[in-house]
mmCIF file of C-alpha atoms in Angstrom:
data_model
loop_
_atom_site.group_PDB
_atom_site.id
_atom_site.type_symbol
_atom_site.label_atom_id
_atom_site.label_comp_id
_atom_site.label_asym_id
_atom_site.label_seq_id
_atom_site.Cartn_x
_atom_site.Cartn_y
_atom_site.Cartn_z
ATOM 1 C CA UNK A 1 0.000 0.000 0.000
ATOM 2 C CA UNK A 2 1.320 3.409 -0.915
ATOM 3 C CA UNK A 3 0.901 6.293 1.484
ATOM 4 C CA UNK A 4 0.406 9.837 0.330
ATOM 5 C CA UNK A 5 0.759 12.858 2.611
ATOM 6 C CA UNK A 6 -2.527 14.174 3.990
ATOM 7 C CA UNK A 7 -3.465 17.801 3.557
ATOM 8 C CA UNK A 8 -2.251 19.634 6.666
ATOM 9 C CA UNK A 9 -5.679 20.994 7.629
ATOM 10 C CA UNK A 10 -7.479 17.661 7.454
ATOM 11 C CA UNK A 11 -8.765 15.977 10.591
ATOM 12 C CA UNK A 12 -8.056 12.399 9.456
ATOM 13 C CA UNK A 13 -5.133 10.900 7.540
ATOM 14 C CA UNK A 14 -4.540 7.499 5.966
ATOM 15 C CA UNK A 15 -2.151 6.716 8.831
ATOM 16 C CA UNK A 16 -5.094 7.080 11.235
ATOM 17 C CA UNK A 17 -6.985 4.376 9.347
ATOM 18 C CA UNK A 18 -3.973 2.061 9.534
ATOM 19 C CA UNK A 19 -3.771 2.665 13.284
ATOM 20 C CA UNK A 20 -7.521 2.114 13.649
ATOM 21 C CA UNK A 21 -7.143 -1.268 11.971
ATOM 22 C CA UNK A 22 -4.730 -2.321 14.719
ATOM 23 C CA UNK A 23 -7.018 -0.895 17.410
ATOM 24 C CA UNK A 24 -10.184 -2.676 16.336
ATOM 25 C CA UNK A 25 -8.689 -6.027 15.309
ATOM 26 C CA UNK A 26 -8.867 -7.555 18.839
ATOM 27 C CA UNK A 27 -12.598 -6.744 18.882
ATOM 28 C CA UNK A 28 -13.738 -7.230 15.264
ATOM 29 C CA UNK A 29 -12.740 -9.790 12.648
ATOM 30 C CA UNK A 30 -12.616 -8.703 8.984
ATOM 31 C CA UNK A 31 -15.972 -9.045 7.245
ATOM 32 C CA UNK A 32 -16.346 -11.153 4.082
ATOM 33 C CA UNK A 33 -15.985 -9.760 0.568
ATOM 34 C CA UNK A 34 -17.992 -12.074 -1.653
ATOM 35 C CA UNK A 35 -18.304 -12.202 -5.440
ATOM 36 C CA UNK A 36 -21.800 -12.922 -6.781
ATOM 37 C CA UNK A 37 -22.102 -14.014 -10.448
ATOM 38 C CA UNK A 38 -25.881 -13.525 -10.243
ATOM 39 C CA UNK A 39 -25.298 -9.852 -9.447
ATOM 40 C CA UNK A 40 -22.723 -9.700 -12.270
ATOM 41 C CA UNK A 41 -25.488 -10.660 -14.681
ATOM 42 C CA UNK A 42 -27.864 -8.108 -13.189
ATOM 43 C CA UNK A 43 -25.437 -5.173 -13.411
ATOM 44 C CA UNK A 44 -23.138 -6.236 -16.263
ATOM 45 C CA UNK A 45 -20.038 -5.875 -14.084
ATOM 46 C CA UNK A 46 -17.937 -8.031 -11.752
ATOM 47 C CA UNK A 47 -19.670 -7.363 -8.433
ATOM 48 C CA UNK A 48 -18.128 -7.835 -4.997
ATOM 49 C CA UNK A 49 -20.152 -7.203 -1.836
ATOM 50 C CA UNK A 50 -18.485 -6.098 1.396
ATOM 51 C CA UNK A 51 -20.698 -7.669 4.038
ATOM 52 C CA UNK A 52 -20.801 -5.129 6.836
ATOM 53 C CA UNK A 53 -24.231 -6.571 7.633
ATOM 54 C CA UNK A 54 -22.251 -9.454 9.204
ATOM 55 C CA UNK A 55 -20.794 -7.224 11.922
ATOM 56 C CA UNK A 56 -21.860 -7.948 15.550
ATOM 57 C CA UNK A 57 -24.358 -5.066 15.381
ATOM 58 C CA UNK A 58 -25.250 -5.786 11.751
ATOM 59 C CA UNK A 59 -23.624 -2.579 10.447
ATOM 60 C CA UNK A 60 -20.276 -0.976 9.581
ATOM 61 C CA UNK A 61 -20.421 1.786 12.181
ATOM 62 C CA UNK A 62 -19.222 -0.526 14.949
ATOM 63 C CA UNK A 63 -15.711 -0.090 13.513
ATOM 64 C CA UNK A 64 -15.793 3.601 14.378
ATOM 65 C CA UNK A 65 -17.454 3.033 17.727
ATOM 66 C CA UNK A 66 -14.738 0.658 18.886
ATOM 67 C CA UNK A 67 -11.987 2.972 17.652
ATOM 68 C CA UNK A 68 -13.469 6.014 19.387
ATOM 69 C CA UNK A 69 -14.175 4.244 22.667
ATOM 70 C CA UNK A 70 -10.624 2.873 22.747
ATOM 71 C CA UNK A 71 -9.342 6.467 22.685
ATOM 72 C CA UNK A 72 -11.887 7.937 25.109
ATOM 73 C CA UNK A 73 -10.232 9.798 28.027
ATOM 74 C CA UNK A 74 -10.833 8.305 31.458
ATOM 75 C CA UNK A 75 -12.887 11.295 32.594
ATOM 76 C CA UNK A 76 -15.503 10.552 29.944
ATOM 77 C CA UNK A 77 -15.347 6.833 30.601
ATOM 78 C CA UNK A 78 -16.446 7.764 34.112
ATOM 79 C CA UNK A 79 -19.152 10.296 33.148
ATOM 80 C CA UNK A 80 -20.546 8.405 30.158
ATOM 81 C CA UNK A 81 -21.363 9.270 26.559
ATOM 82 C CA UNK A 82 -24.471 10.499 24.756
ATOM 83 C CA UNK A 83 -25.265 10.454 21.060
ATOM 84 C CA UNK A 84 -28.107 10.833 18.587
ATOM 85 C CA UNK A 85 -28.953 8.098 16.141
ATOM 86 C CA UNK A 86 -31.558 6.719 13.778
ATOM 87 C CA UNK A 87 -30.223 3.278 14.649
ATOM 88 C CA UNK A 88 -26.859 1.930 13.497
ATOM 89 C CA UNK A 89 -24.629 4.620 14.975
ATOM 90 C CA UNK A 90 -26.480 4.208 18.266
ATOM 91 C CA UNK A 91 -25.941 0.462 18.174
ATOM 92 C CA UNK A 92 -22.265 1.060 17.471
ATOM 93 C CA UNK A 93 -21.814 3.338 20.476
ATOM 94 C CA UNK A 94 -23.893 1.068 22.712
ATOM 95 C CA UNK A 95 -21.893 -2.018 21.704
ATOM 96 C CA UNK A 96 -18.527 -0.289 22.028
ATOM 97 C CA UNK A 97 -19.458 1.295 25.354
ATOM 98 C CA UNK A 98 -20.377 -2.124 26.707
ATOM 99 C CA UNK A 99 -16.999 -3.497 25.601
ATOM 100 C CA UNK A 100 -15.190 -0.737 27.537
ATOM 101 C CA UNK A 101 -17.552 -0.487 30.530
ATOM 102 C CA UNK A 102 -18.840 3.007 29.661
ATOM 103 C CA UNK A 103 -22.408 4.241 30.321
ATOM 104 C CA UNK A 104 -24.148 5.148 27.041
ATOM 105 C CA UNK A 105 -27.302 7.156 26.380
ATOM 106 C CA UNK A 106 -28.770 7.097 22.872
ATOM 107 C CA UNK A 107 -31.368 9.641 21.725
ATOM 108 C CA UNK A 108 -33.537 8.333 18.879
ATOM 109 C CA UNK A 109 -36.478 9.825 16.958
ATOM 110 C CA UNK A 110 -40.043 8.881 17.810
ATOM 111 C CA UNK A 111 -40.887 5.896 15.639
ATOM 112 C CA UNK A 112 -37.270 4.714 15.337
ATOM 113 C CA UNK A 113 -36.701 1.237 13.909
ATOM 114 C CA UNK A 114 -37.756 -1.110 16.750
ATOM 115 C CA UNK A 115 -35.186 -3.737 15.741
ATOM 116 C CA UNK A 116 -32.374 -1.218 16.190
ATOM 117 C CA UNK A 117 -33.796 0.183 19.433
ATOM 118 C CA UNK A 118 -34.050 -3.298 20.931
ATOM 119 C CA UNK A 119 -30.441 -3.973 19.933
ATOM 120 C CA UNK A 120 -29.201 -0.766 21.607
ATOM 121 C CA UNK A 121 -30.942 -1.725 24.817
ATOM 122 C CA UNK A 122 -29.545 -5.250 24.630
ATOM 123 C CA UNK A 123 -26.044 -3.738 24.768
ATOM 124 C CA UNK A 124 -26.936 -1.917 27.980
ATOM 125 C CA UNK A 125 -27.602 1.573 26.619
ATOM 126 C CA UNK A 126 -30.334 3.868 27.865
ATOM 127 C CA UNK A 127 -32.554 4.820 24.913
ATOM 128 C CA UNK A 128 -34.464 8.103 24.961
ATOM 129 C CA UNK A 129 -37.100 8.891 22.336
ATOM 130 C CA UNK A 130 -37.157 12.567 21.408
ATOM 131 C CA UNK A 131 -38.506 14.522 18.458
ATOM 132 C CA UNK A 132 -39.594 13.654 14.957
ATOM 133 C CA UNK A 133 -36.212 13.282 13.304
ATOM 134 C CA UNK A 134 -32.454 12.985 13.670
ATOM 135 C CA UNK A 135 -31.897 16.745 13.811
ATOM 136 C CA UNK A 136 -34.192 17.073 16.851
ATOM 137 C CA UNK A 137 -32.269 14.247 18.526
ATOM 138 C CA UNK A 138 -28.952 16.029 18.002
ATOM 139 C CA UNK A 139 -30.278 19.197 19.620
ATOM 140 C CA UNK A 140 -31.479 17.262 22.665
ATOM 141 C CA UNK A 141 -28.074 15.594 23.022
ATOM 142 C CA UNK A 142 -26.549 19.030 23.547
ATOM 143 C CA UNK A 143 -28.981 19.602 26.410
ATOM 144 C CA UNK A 144 -28.043 16.300 28.060
ATOM 145 C CA UNK A 145 -24.349 16.993 27.545
ATOM 146 C CA UNK A 146 -24.650 20.304 29.389
ATOM 147 C CA UNK A 147 -26.847 18.944 32.166
ATOM 148 C CA UNK A 148 -24.992 15.695 32.906
ATOM 149 C CA UNK A 149 -21.403 16.324 31.788
ATOM 150 C CA UNK A 150 -21.398 13.409 29.349
ATOM 151 C CA UNK A 151 -19.265 13.302 26.203
ATOM 152 C CA UNK A 152 -21.453 14.064 23.189
ATOM 153 C CA UNK A 153 -20.403 11.853 20.280
ATOM 154 C CA UNK A 154 -21.247 13.463 16.968
ATOM 155 C CA UNK A 155 -22.149 10.746 14.482
ATOM 156 C CA UNK A 156 -20.227 12.372 11.638
ATOM 157 C CA UNK A 157 -17.710 14.974 12.822
ATOM 158 C CA UNK A 158 -15.484 12.608 14.816
ATOM 159 C CA UNK A 159 -11.994 11.724 13.519
ATOM 160 C CA UNK A 160 -11.878 8.388 15.353
ATOM 161 C CA UNK A 161 -15.205 7.338 13.827
ATOM 162 C CA UNK A 162 -14.060 8.202 10.317
ATOM 163 C CA UNK A 163 -10.725 6.430 10.745
ATOM 164 C CA UNK A 164 -12.431 3.389 12.222
ATOM 165 C CA UNK A 165 -14.996 2.902 9.471
ATOM 166 C CA UNK A 166 -12.345 3.479 6.806
ATOM 167 C CA UNK A 167 -10.915 0.091 7.738
ATOM 168 C CA UNK A 168 -13.636 -1.608 5.670
ATOM 169 C CA UNK A 169 -11.935 -0.265 2.554
ATOM 170 C CA UNK A 170 -8.505 -1.465 3.700
ATOM 171 C CA UNK A 171 -9.989 -4.946 3.919
ATOM 172 C CA UNK A 172 -11.527 -4.686 0.442
ATOM 173 C CA UNK A 173 -8.209 -3.800 -1.191
ATOM 174 C CA UNK A 174 -6.345 -6.470 0.756
ATOM 175 C CA UNK A 175 -8.547 -9.090 -0.927
ATOM 176 C CA UNK A 176 -9.145 -7.371 -4.271
ATOM 177 C CA UNK A 177 -6.388 -4.827 -4.970
ATOM 178 C CA UNK A 178 -7.671 -3.930 -8.456
ATOM 179 C CA UNK A 179 -11.180 -2.662 -7.720
ATOM 180 C CA UNK A 180 -12.217 -0.202 -10.442
ATOM 181 C CA UNK A 181 -15.261 1.307 -8.727
ATOM 182 C CA UNK A 182 -16.217 1.496 -5.046
ATOM 183 C CA UNK A 183 -19.806 2.489 -4.224
ATOM 184 C CA UNK A 184 -20.546 3.625 -0.665
ATOM 185 C CA UNK A 185 -23.780 4.865 0.985
ATOM 186 C CA UNK A 186 -23.710 8.345 2.508
ATOM 187 C CA UNK A 187 -25.828 9.379 5.471
ATOM 188 C CA UNK A 188 -23.578 11.395 7.748
ATOM 189 C CA UNK A 189 -20.603 10.717 5.527
ATOM 190 C CA UNK A 190 -18.107 8.974 7.800
ATOM 191 C CA UNK A 191 -18.149 5.785 5.724
ATOM 192 C CA UNK A 192 -17.612 7.612 2.436
ATOM 193 C CA UNK A 193 -14.888 9.820 3.932
ATOM 194 C CA UNK A 194 -13.029 6.790 5.257
ATOM 195 C CA UNK A 195 -13.469 4.962 1.961
ATOM 196 C CA UNK A 196 -12.139 7.935 -0.015
ATOM 197 C CA UNK A 197 -9.095 8.332 2.217
ATOM 198 C CA UNK A 198 -8.216 4.645 1.993
ATOM 199 C CA UNK A 199 -9.050 3.988 -1.662
ATOM 200 C CA UNK A 200 -7.407 7.097 -3.066
ATOM 201 C CA UNK A 201 -4.218 6.373 -1.116
ATOM 202 C CA UNK A 202 -4.019 2.687 -2.017
ATOM 203 C CA UNK A 203 -5.220 2.905 -5.643
ATOM 204 C CA UNK A 204 -5.832 6.486 -6.836
ATOM 205 C CA UNK A 205 -7.387 5.369 -10.130
ATOM 206 C CA UNK A 206 -10.255 3.623 -8.333
ATOM 207 C CA UNK A 207 -13.458 5.634 -8.724
ATOM 208 C CA UNK A 208 -15.258 6.215 -5.434
ATOM 209 C CA UNK A 209 -18.969 6.939 -5.757
ATOM 210 C CA UNK A 210 -21.309 8.027 -2.949
ATOM 211 C CA UNK A 211 -25.009 7.205 -2.974
ATOM 212 C CA UNK A 212 -27.739 8.914 -0.967
ATOM 213 C CA UNK A 213 -31.528 8.873 -0.807
ATOM 214 C CA UNK A 214 -33.187 11.360 -3.164
ATOM 215 C CA UNK A 215 -35.604 12.007 -0.299
ATOM 216 C CA UNK A 216 -32.796 13.301 1.963
ATOM 217 C CA UNK A 217 -30.192 14.909 -0.328
ATOM 218 C CA UNK A 218 -28.409 17.287 2.068
ATOM 219 C CA UNK A 219 -25.076 15.514 1.639
ATOM 220 C CA UNK A 220 -25.398 15.498 -2.145
ATOM 221 C CA UNK A 221 -26.334 19.181 -2.298
ATOM 222 C CA UNK A 222 -23.448 20.100 0.006
ATOM 223 C CA UNK A 223 -20.999 18.088 -2.113
ATOM 224 C CA UNK A 224 -22.251 19.841 -5.250
ATOM 225 C CA UNK A 225 -22.085 23.350 -3.769
ATOM 226 C CA UNK A 226 -18.916 22.832 -1.706
ATOM 227 C CA UNK A 227 -20.725 24.556 1.164
ATOM 228 C CA UNK A 228 -23.388 23.604 3.700
ATOM 229 C CA UNK A 229 -26.827 22.836 2.300
ATOM 230 C CA UNK A 230 -29.826 21.465 4.175
ATOM 231 C CA UNK A 231 -32.786 19.494 2.855
ATOM 232 C CA UNK A 232 -36.098 18.049 3.961
ATOM 233 C CA UNK A 233 -36.198 14.362 4.903
ATOM 234 C CA UNK A 234 -38.659 12.108 3.107
ATOM 235 C CA UNK A 235 -37.227 8.593 2.878
ATOM 236 C CA UNK A 236 -37.712 5.240 4.576
ATOM 237 C CA UNK A 237 -33.930 4.726 4.607
ATOM 238 C CA UNK A 238 -33.189 5.651 8.217
ATOM 239 C CA UNK A 239 -29.436 5.328 7.705
ATOM 240 C CA UNK A 240 -29.576 7.996 4.992
ATOM 241 C CA UNK A 241 -32.152 10.273 6.659
ATOM 242 C CA UNK A 242 -29.991 13.287 7.514
ATOM 243 C CA UNK A 243 -31.306 16.767 6.872
ATOM 244 C CA UNK A 244 -28.052 18.577 7.578
ATOM 245 C CA UNK A 245 -24.537 17.703 6.373
ATOM 246 C CA UNK A 246 -21.586 16.815 8.581
ATOM 247 C CA UNK A 247 -18.817 19.101 7.447
ATOM 248 C CA UNK A 248 -15.780 17.109 8.594
ATOM 249 C CA UNK A 249 -16.490 14.156 6.279
ATOM 250 C CA UNK A 250 -17.685 16.528 3.559
ATOM 251 C CA UNK A 251 -14.384 18.381 3.517
ATOM 252 C CA UNK A 252 -12.553 15.058 3.317
ATOM 253 C CA UNK A 253 -14.565 13.848 0.317
ATOM 254 C CA UNK A 254 -14.556 17.110 -1.677
ATOM 255 C CA UNK A 255 -11.084 16.586 -3.198
ATOM 256 C CA UNK A 256 -11.467 12.799 -3.513
ATOM 257 C CA UNK A 257 -14.999 11.699 -4.372
ATOM 258 C CA UNK A 258 -15.479 10.983 -8.082
ATOM 259 C CA UNK A 259 -19.265 10.975 -8.337
ATOM 260 C CA UNK A 260 -22.481 11.094 -6.332
ATOM 261 C CA UNK A 261 -25.742 9.286 -7.161
ATOM 262 C CA UNK A 262 -29.240 9.720 -5.725
ATOM 263 C CA UNK A 263 -31.652 6.772 -5.510
ATOM 264 C CA UNK A 264 -35.285 6.760 -4.473
ATOM 265 C CA UNK A 265 -37.041 4.517 -1.979
ATOM 266 C CA UNK A 266 -38.451 2.205 -4.638
ATOM 267 C CA UNK A 267 -34.997 1.681 -6.149
ATOM 268 C CA UNK A 268 -33.694 0.724 -2.698
ATOM 269 C CA UNK A 269 -36.606 -1.669 -2.150
ATOM 270 C CA UNK A 270 -35.798 -3.399 -5.431
ATOM 271 C CA UNK A 271 -32.126 -3.639 -4.431
ATOM 272 C CA UNK A 272 -33.065 -5.164 -1.062
ATOM 273 C CA UNK A 273 -35.073 -7.782 -2.908
ATOM 274 C CA UNK A 274 -32.190 -8.514 -5.301
ATOM 275 C CA UNK A 275 -29.759 -8.906 -2.395
ATOM 276 C CA UNK A 276 -32.161 -11.323 -0.740
ATOM 277 C CA UNK A 277 -32.797 -13.425 -3.849
ATOM 278 C CA UNK A 278 -29.448 -13.281 -5.639
ATOM 279 C CA UNK A 279 -26.955 -12.965 -2.763
ATOM 280 C CA UNK A 280 -29.048 -14.650 -0.045
ATOM 281 C CA UNK A 281 -28.321 -11.764 2.299
ATOM 282 C CA UNK A 282 -30.365 -9.214 4.209
ATOM 283 C CA UNK A 283 -29.794 -5.520 3.531
ATOM 284 C CA UNK A 284 -31.386 -2.504 5.176
ATOM 285 C CA UNK A 285 -32.361 0.372 2.837
ATOM 286 C CA UNK A 286 -29.065 2.254 3.286
ATOM 287 C CA UNK A 287 -27.118 -0.976 2.822
ATOM 288 C CA UNK A 288 -28.948 -1.688 -0.429
ATOM 289 C CA UNK A 289 -28.367 1.819 -1.792
ATOM 290 C CA UNK A 290 -25.012 0.931 -3.461
ATOM 291 C CA UNK A 291 -26.662 -1.865 -5.450
ATOM 292 C CA UNK A 292 -29.501 0.508 -6.364
ATOM 293 C CA UNK A 293 -26.886 2.989 -7.588
ATOM 294 C CA UNK A 294 -25.050 0.296 -9.563
ATOM 295 C CA UNK A 295 -28.285 -0.676 -11.293
ATOM 296 C CA UNK A 296 -29.027 2.974 -12.042
ATOM 297 C CA UNK A 297 -25.600 3.565 -13.597
ATOM 298 C CA UNK A 298 -25.089 0.108 -15.092
ATOM 299 C CA UNK A 299 -24.202 1.483 -18.533
ATOM 300 C CA UNK A 300 -21.034 3.108 -17.149
ATOM 301 C CA UNK A 301 -20.039 0.016 -15.130
ATOM 302 C CA UNK A 302 -19.988 -2.554 -17.933
ATOM 303 C CA UNK A 303 -17.048 -4.951 -17.555
ATOM 304 C CA UNK A 304 -15.614 -3.216 -14.486
ATOM 305 C CA UNK A 305 -14.683 -4.718 -11.131
ATOM 306 C CA UNK A 306 -17.095 -3.080 -8.660
ATOM 307 C CA UNK A 307 -17.212 -3.271 -4.857
ATOM 308 C CA UNK A 308 -20.441 -2.432 -3.042
ATOM 309 C CA UNK A 309 -20.314 -1.662 0.676
ATOM 310 C CA UNK A 310 -23.418 -3.290 2.129
ATOM 311 C CA UNK A 311 -23.339 -1.072 5.184
ATOM 312 C CA UNK A 312 -25.966 -2.819 7.292
ATOM 313 C CA UNK A 313 -28.718 -5.395 7.513
ATOM 314 C CA UNK A 314 -30.946 -3.925 10.230
ATOM 315 C CA UNK A 315 -34.216 -3.827 8.334
ATOM 316 C CA UNK A 316 -37.529 -3.880 10.176
ATOM 317 C CA UNK A 317 -40.113 -6.602 9.473
ATOM 318 C CA UNK A 318 -42.494 -3.966 8.076
ATOM 319 C CA UNK A 319 -39.862 -2.640 5.670
ATOM 320 C CA UNK A 320 -38.955 -6.145 4.574
ATOM 321 C CA UNK A 321 -42.618 -6.989 3.965
ATOM 322 C CA UNK A 322 -42.879 -4.041 1.566
ATOM 323 C CA UNK A 323 -39.913 -5.366 -0.391
ATOM 324 C CA UNK A 324 -41.229 -8.915 -0.523
ATOM 325 C CA UNK A 325 -44.538 -7.622 -1.887
ATOM 326 C CA UNK A 326 -42.862 -6.104 -4.951
ATOM 327 C CA UNK A 327 -43.703 -7.662 -8.295
ATOM 328 C CA UNK A 328 -40.273 -7.750 -9.938
ATOM 329 C CA UNK A 329 -39.887 -8.605 -13.624
ATOM 330 C CA UNK A 330 -38.561 -12.086 -14.282
#
């Protein structure tokens, strides 16, 4: 692996991802990267799936959670941590906090995915329902931080989170060093930022493409404008349902990201169904977004070696039922 100097103002460097790999290895084994000929036929490319849905919490964010908690100062290990989440980030912090004996409080929106909420509680976290969406949860975290002296963990603007999740891309290139295109879902942006840092250092010619829900395009609009843009949230993909951008990952992807694709809810439902039938694996909406993007841009992917980061598999029974009810063409 080659290593290129990071820009001096950047919060995360490739060396941080290498260090994070050493930090998380005692806690997390590498996830599989599987090739699926049935998906090759569907897309017209050589498709590899990075199975982050096989993580202990069923999602990639646990990499960042472990890395951050391992570096948490003792004072905050004593006072506890608080964070806002639509599900997977909260599970990550809850799981990692349990591993390190830290008290965790997770603020989730009213109506949050019950599968994810139950998982957070199973890891010992206190779950507080507050507000209609992720942005309301973030505001309430600031209140709890001030009142109780806990460490507020921002789900996007945290160097240790970005470095930790970037390890999924190190693993991809260890197994398949000649990936032509890497497609990564973007909610807060930590996963895409980590992927860009790793991929563009290891193999600069690899195209890194972000994918976001068309019903929550704040990250896409911010990437286009190169300045903060907000957007309304209207998507069932909880992992992509962010109305405001996180600027730390945005500034990391601006000089590195090659393209950005928006997919709608129906396209993600179809991709979930394809993952289930053709790869025999369960994807949540955000996790299926890279396959939805690949199908949308299949003409430009013909004959290429493509890696899809299946970021998580925490889909609710109701969401899965909608996907199973689809009448897909033969």
